[in-house]
Amino acid sequence: MKKRIGVLLSGRGSNFEALAESVRNGRIPNAEIAIVVSNREGAPGIDKAKSRTIQTRVIPSKGLERETYDRQVAAALEEANADLVCLAGYMRLLSPFFVAAYPRRILNIHPSLLPAFPGLEAQRQALEHGVKLAGCTVHFVDENLDAGPIVLQAGVAVRDDDTEETLSERILHEEHRIYSEAVRIVLEGRFRIEGRRVLIQPEIK
Ligand code: GRF
């Protein structure tokens, strides 16, 4: 049976597309994207999913309490039989209810080497701080912002002439690569968690 991935997004959807492409070309084997949910009407990621004929749902979050909203999203994911939830530019904190509904089955991608620079505009934060090594992180999600156990990270060297745009672009390239790799590891169950450490078992060839 193929593992079913539910993607939550709010915007552009390039990480979603990278995951969809990896599913298509076998870099994430035995899996399918079951549903893409957005909290924002008109999120370009929703159109990208539609053009791949992937099931989509827009569930507007405006005016709803966090848990009330999350219950609607969880119901959509359950209906789609999602085994794993991938946040891909999803601009919302999850309620304890949602986190408990998918224990160790929610992943997020963040454009910094966490725990440095959580929150918005991480690439700009990194540049302004003057770090020489920026990067990105795939981590399990808990109810805190950009905080759960780290599955994979990739470093990106900062160049003297970098702008927020040029740095973000090189980081995004790495995001797309490590997100697929992390999803594969998690779907294959090739990890164990000790404290905050996610220990990854080698691939059996
Ligand atoms: C990415 O930089 C991701 O790391 C962050 O939000 C951005 C989403 O981009 N969480 P996209 O919608 O996947 O193109």
Tab-separated table of C-alpha atoms and ligand atoms in Angstrom:
chain	number	residue	atom	x	y	z
A	1	MET	CA	0.000	0.000	0.000
A	2	LYS	CA	1.266	3.421	-0.924
A	3	LYS	CA	1.856	5.857	1.927
A	4	ARG	CA	-0.342	8.893	1.676
A	5	ILE	CA	1.044	12.401	2.154
A	6	GLY	CA	-1.091	15.402	3.090
A	7	VAL	CA	0.472	18.788	2.308
A	8	LEU	CA	-0.520	22.013	4.070
A	9	LEU	CA	0.519	25.284	2.445
A	10	SER	CA	-0.324	28.972	2.368
A	11	GLY	CA	1.525	30.325	-0.664
A	12	ARG	CA	3.804	29.661	-3.606
A	13	GLY	CA	4.104	25.905	-3.155
A	14	SER	CA	7.574	25.226	-4.540
A	15	ASN	CA	8.324	22.747	-1.745
A	16	PHE	CA	5.048	21.003	-2.470
A	17	GLU	CA	6.062	20.777	-6.134
A	18	ALA	CA	9.449	19.358	-5.213
A	19	LEU	CA	7.728	16.670	-3.123
A	20	ALA	CA	5.240	15.925	-5.913
A	21	GLU	CA	8.101	15.614	-8.390
A	22	SER	CA	10.010	13.264	-6.073
A	23	VAL	CA	6.923	11.097	-5.678
A	24	ARG	CA	6.532	11.035	-9.450
A	25	ASN	CA	10.127	10.112	-10.223
A	26	GLY	CA	10.549	7.588	-7.429
A	27	ARG	CA	12.888	9.578	-5.188
A	28	ILE	CA	10.077	9.155	-2.642
A	29	PRO	CA	9.019	5.589	-3.446
A	30	ASN	CA	5.692	3.915	-2.633
A	31	ALA	CA	3.954	7.152	-1.832
A	32	GLU	CA	1.359	9.504	-3.214
A	33	ILE	CA	0.177	12.998	-2.398
A	34	ALA	CA	-3.349	12.420	-1.165
A	35	ILE	CA	-4.433	16.008	-0.606
A	36	VAL	CA	-3.155	19.596	-0.563
A	37	VAL	CA	-4.865	21.920	1.909
A	38	SER	CA	-4.472	25.699	2.034
A	39	ASN	CA	-5.737	28.190	4.571
A	40	ARG	CA	-5.529	30.921	1.922
A	41	GLU	CA	-7.780	31.409	-1.063
A	42	GLY	CA	-5.767	31.942	-4.198
A	43	ALA	CA	-2.562	30.326	-2.898
A	44	PRO	CA	-0.527	29.557	-6.052
A	45	GLY	CA	0.326	26.166	-4.513
A	46	ILE	CA	-3.313	25.137	-4.871
A	47	ASP	CA	-3.267	25.817	-8.615
A	48	LYS	CA	-0.030	23.867	-8.910
A	49	ALA	CA	-1.706	20.894	-7.182
A	50	LYS	CA	-4.770	21.161	-9.402
A	51	SER	CA	-2.673	21.104	-12.541
A	52	ARG	CA	-1.184	17.839	-11.262
A	53	THR	CA	-4.746	16.583	-10.660
A	54	ILE	CA	-4.081	16.235	-6.951
A	55	GLN	CA	-7.073	16.663	-4.644
A	56	THR	CA	-7.163	20.143	-3.053
A	57	ARG	CA	-9.105	21.866	-0.308
A	58	VAL	CA	-9.122	25.536	0.656
A	59	ILE	CA	-10.210	25.941	4.252
A	60	PRO	CA	-10.127	29.646	5.176
A	61	SER	CA	-8.831	30.225	8.688
A	62	LYS	CA	-9.948	33.808	9.152
A	63	GLY	CA	-11.848	34.446	12.359
A	64	LEU	CA	-11.642	30.872	13.619
A	65	GLU	CA	-10.032	29.812	16.871
A	66	ARG	CA	-6.868	27.799	16.338
A	67	GLU	CA	-8.255	24.462	17.482
A	68	THR	CA	-11.614	24.911	15.734
A	69	TYR	CA	-9.732	25.524	12.525
A	70	ASP	CA	-7.295	22.663	13.063
A	71	ARG	CA	-10.186	20.242	13.618
A	72	GLN	CA	-11.451	21.069	10.127
A	73	VAL	CA	-8.024	20.507	8.607
A	74	ALA	CA	-7.537	17.262	10.540
A	75	ALA	CA	-10.925	16.041	9.298
A	76	ALA	CA	-9.915	16.745	5.679
A	77	LEU	CA	-6.616	14.895	6.205
A	78	GLU	CA	-8.377	11.979	7.828
A	79	GLU	CA	-10.876	11.767	5.005
A	80	ALA	CA	-7.927	11.609	2.617
A	81	ASN	CA	-6.323	8.884	4.793
A	82	ALA	CA	-3.090	10.828	5.199
A	83	ASP	CA	-0.243	8.937	6.883
A	84	LEU	CA	2.156	11.882	6.996
A	85	VAL	CA	1.521	15.637	7.083
A	86	CYS	CA	4.049	17.916	5.355
A	87	LEU	CA	3.942	21.620	6.080
A	88	ALA	CA	5.239	23.478	3.045
A	89	GLY	CA	5.133	27.211	3.622
A	90	TYR	CA	2.147	26.841	5.953
A	91	MET	CA	1.912	30.119	7.835
A	92	ARG	CA	0.158	28.857	10.960
A	93	LEU	CA	1.115	27.438	14.320
A	94	LEU	CA	-0.523	24.091	15.032
A	95	SER	CA	-2.737	23.535	18.072
A	96	PRO	CA	-1.855	20.840	20.648
A	97	PHE	CA	-4.939	19.004	19.339
A	98	PHE	CA	-3.486	18.769	15.838
A	99	VAL	CA	-0.010	17.800	17.022
A	100	ALA	CA	-1.497	15.017	19.175
A	101	ALA	CA	-3.594	13.766	16.240
A	102	TYR	CA	-0.419	13.121	14.196
A	103	PRO	CA	2.306	12.162	16.667
A	104	ARG	CA	5.735	12.272	14.963
A	105	ARG	CA	3.904	12.390	11.658
A	106	ILE	CA	4.145	16.105	10.903
A	107	LEU	CA	7.194	17.578	9.163
A	108	ASN	CA	8.124	21.166	8.378
A	109	ILE	CA	10.786	22.815	6.241
A	110	HIS	CA	12.363	26.013	7.522
A	111	PRO	CA	14.899	28.196	5.672
A	112	SER	CA	17.549	28.447	8.399
A	113	LEU	CA	19.846	26.221	10.402
A	114	LEU	CA	17.576	25.903	13.438
A	115	PRO	CA	17.601	26.756	16.280
A	116	ALA	CA	19.018	29.928	14.690
A	117	PHE	CA	16.502	32.302	13.131
A	118	PRO	CA	13.070	30.778	13.705
A	119	GLY	CA	9.998	32.635	12.457
A	120	LEU	CA	9.533	34.894	9.480
A	121	GLU	CA	12.190	36.098	7.028
A	122	ALA	CA	14.788	33.651	8.289
A	123	GLN	CA	17.105	34.292	5.349
A	124	ARG	CA	17.057	38.024	6.011
A	125	GLN	CA	17.684	37.421	9.720
A	126	ALA	CA	20.705	35.274	8.816
A	127	LEU	CA	22.107	37.867	6.431
A	128	GLU	CA	21.614	40.717	8.888
A	129	HIS	CA	23.231	38.723	11.682
A	130	GLY	CA	26.266	38.209	9.481
A	131	VAL	CA	26.458	34.420	9.603
A	132	LYS	CA	28.825	32.792	7.133
A	133	LEU	CA	26.800	29.590	6.966
A	134	ALA	CA	23.062	29.717	6.385
A	135	GLY	CA	20.874	26.800	5.351
A	136	CYS	CA	17.662	24.934	5.949
A	137	THR	CA	16.136	22.392	8.313
A	138	VAL	CA	13.502	19.666	8.102
A	139	HIS	CA	12.076	18.946	11.545
A	140	PHE	CA	9.204	17.234	13.274
A	141	VAL	CA	6.549	19.681	14.334
A	142	ASP	CA	5.322	20.338	17.840
A	143	GLU	CA	3.159	23.155	19.081
A	144	ASN	CA	6.089	25.587	19.311
A	145	LEU	CA	7.393	27.646	16.418
A	146	ASP	CA	10.068	25.899	14.324
A	147	ALA	CA	11.035	23.812	17.318
A	148	GLY	CA	10.650	20.000	17.055
A	149	PRO	CA	13.403	17.366	16.624
A	150	ILE	CA	15.600	17.899	13.572
A	151	VAL	CA	15.571	15.271	10.821
A	152	LEU	CA	17.946	16.811	8.252
A	153	GLN	CA	19.814	20.057	7.684
A	154	ALA	CA	21.809	21.473	4.787
A	155	GLY	CA	24.284	24.337	4.990
A	156	VAL	CA	24.603	27.082	2.382
A	157	ALA	CA	27.677	29.341	2.403
A	158	VAL	CA	26.858	33.048	2.516
A	159	ARG	CA	28.670	35.124	-0.117
A	160	ASP	CA	29.773	38.700	0.447
A	161	ASP	CA	27.598	39.928	-2.403
A	162	ASP	CA	24.487	37.985	-1.353
A	163	THR	CA	21.137	39.747	-1.151
A	164	GLU	CA	18.121	38.259	0.579
A	165	GLU	CA	16.951	37.079	-2.859
A	166	THR	CA	20.170	35.386	-3.984
A	167	LEU	CA	20.686	33.681	-0.626
A	168	SER	CA	17.037	32.562	-0.472
A	169	GLU	CA	17.314	31.073	-3.932
A	170	ARG	CA	20.328	28.903	-3.031
A	171	ILE	CA	18.686	27.870	0.238
A	172	LEU	CA	15.456	26.978	-1.595
A	173	HIS	CA	17.386	24.648	-3.852
A	174	GLU	CA	18.625	22.774	-0.772
A	175	GLU	CA	15.135	22.862	0.799
A	176	HIS	CA	13.725	20.991	-2.154
A	177	ARG	CA	16.478	18.381	-1.933
A	178	ILE	CA	16.429	17.655	1.804
A	179	TYR	CA	12.641	17.775	2.166
A	180	SER	CA	12.247	14.862	-0.235
A	181	GLU	CA	15.066	12.988	1.447
A	182	ALA	CA	13.546	13.508	4.911
A	183	VAL	CA	10.074	12.453	3.776
A	184	ARG	CA	11.527	9.279	2.372
A	185	ILE	CA	13.370	8.482	5.608
A	186	VAL	CA	10.287	9.111	7.727
A	187	LEU	CA	7.921	7.163	5.460
A	188	GLU	CA	10.310	4.236	5.469
A	189	GLY	CA	10.504	4.420	9.273
A	190	ARG	CA	14.304	4.564	9.061
A	191	PHE	CA	14.822	6.611	12.219
A	192	ARG	CA	14.501	6.601	15.955
A	193	ILE	CA	14.271	9.499	18.328
A	194	GLU	CA	16.423	9.780	21.445
A	195	GLY	CA	15.599	12.946	23.359
A	196	ARG	CA	15.788	15.622	20.705
A	197	ARG	CA	18.039	13.601	18.430
A	198	VAL	CA	16.655	11.935	15.341
A	199	LEU	CA	18.980	9.026	14.560
A	200	ILE	CA	18.778	7.861	10.973
A	201	GLN	CA	19.396	4.274	9.939
A	202	PRO	CA	21.186	3.630	6.674
A	203	GLU	CA	19.237	2.635	3.619
A	204	ILE	CA	19.102	-1.101	2.925
A	205	LYS	CA	20.101	-1.615	-0.692
B	1	GRF	C1	10.093	28.133	2.188
B	1	GRF	O1	11.229	28.946	2.242
B	1	GRF	C2	9.967	27.303	3.435
B	1	GRF	O2	11.198	26.932	3.971
B	1	GRF	C3	9.249	28.242	4.384
B	1	GRF	O3	8.334	28.925	3.568
B	1	GRF	C4	8.810	28.964	2.237
B	1	GRF	C5	7.738	28.354	1.390
B	1	GRF	O4	8.033	28.369	0.035
B	1	GRF	N1	8.637	27.492	5.471
B	1	GRF	P1	7.204	27.501	-0.974
B	1	GRF	O5	5.734	27.906	-0.792
B	1	GRF	O6	7.416	26.056	-0.655
B	1	GRF	O7	7.707	27.859	-2.331
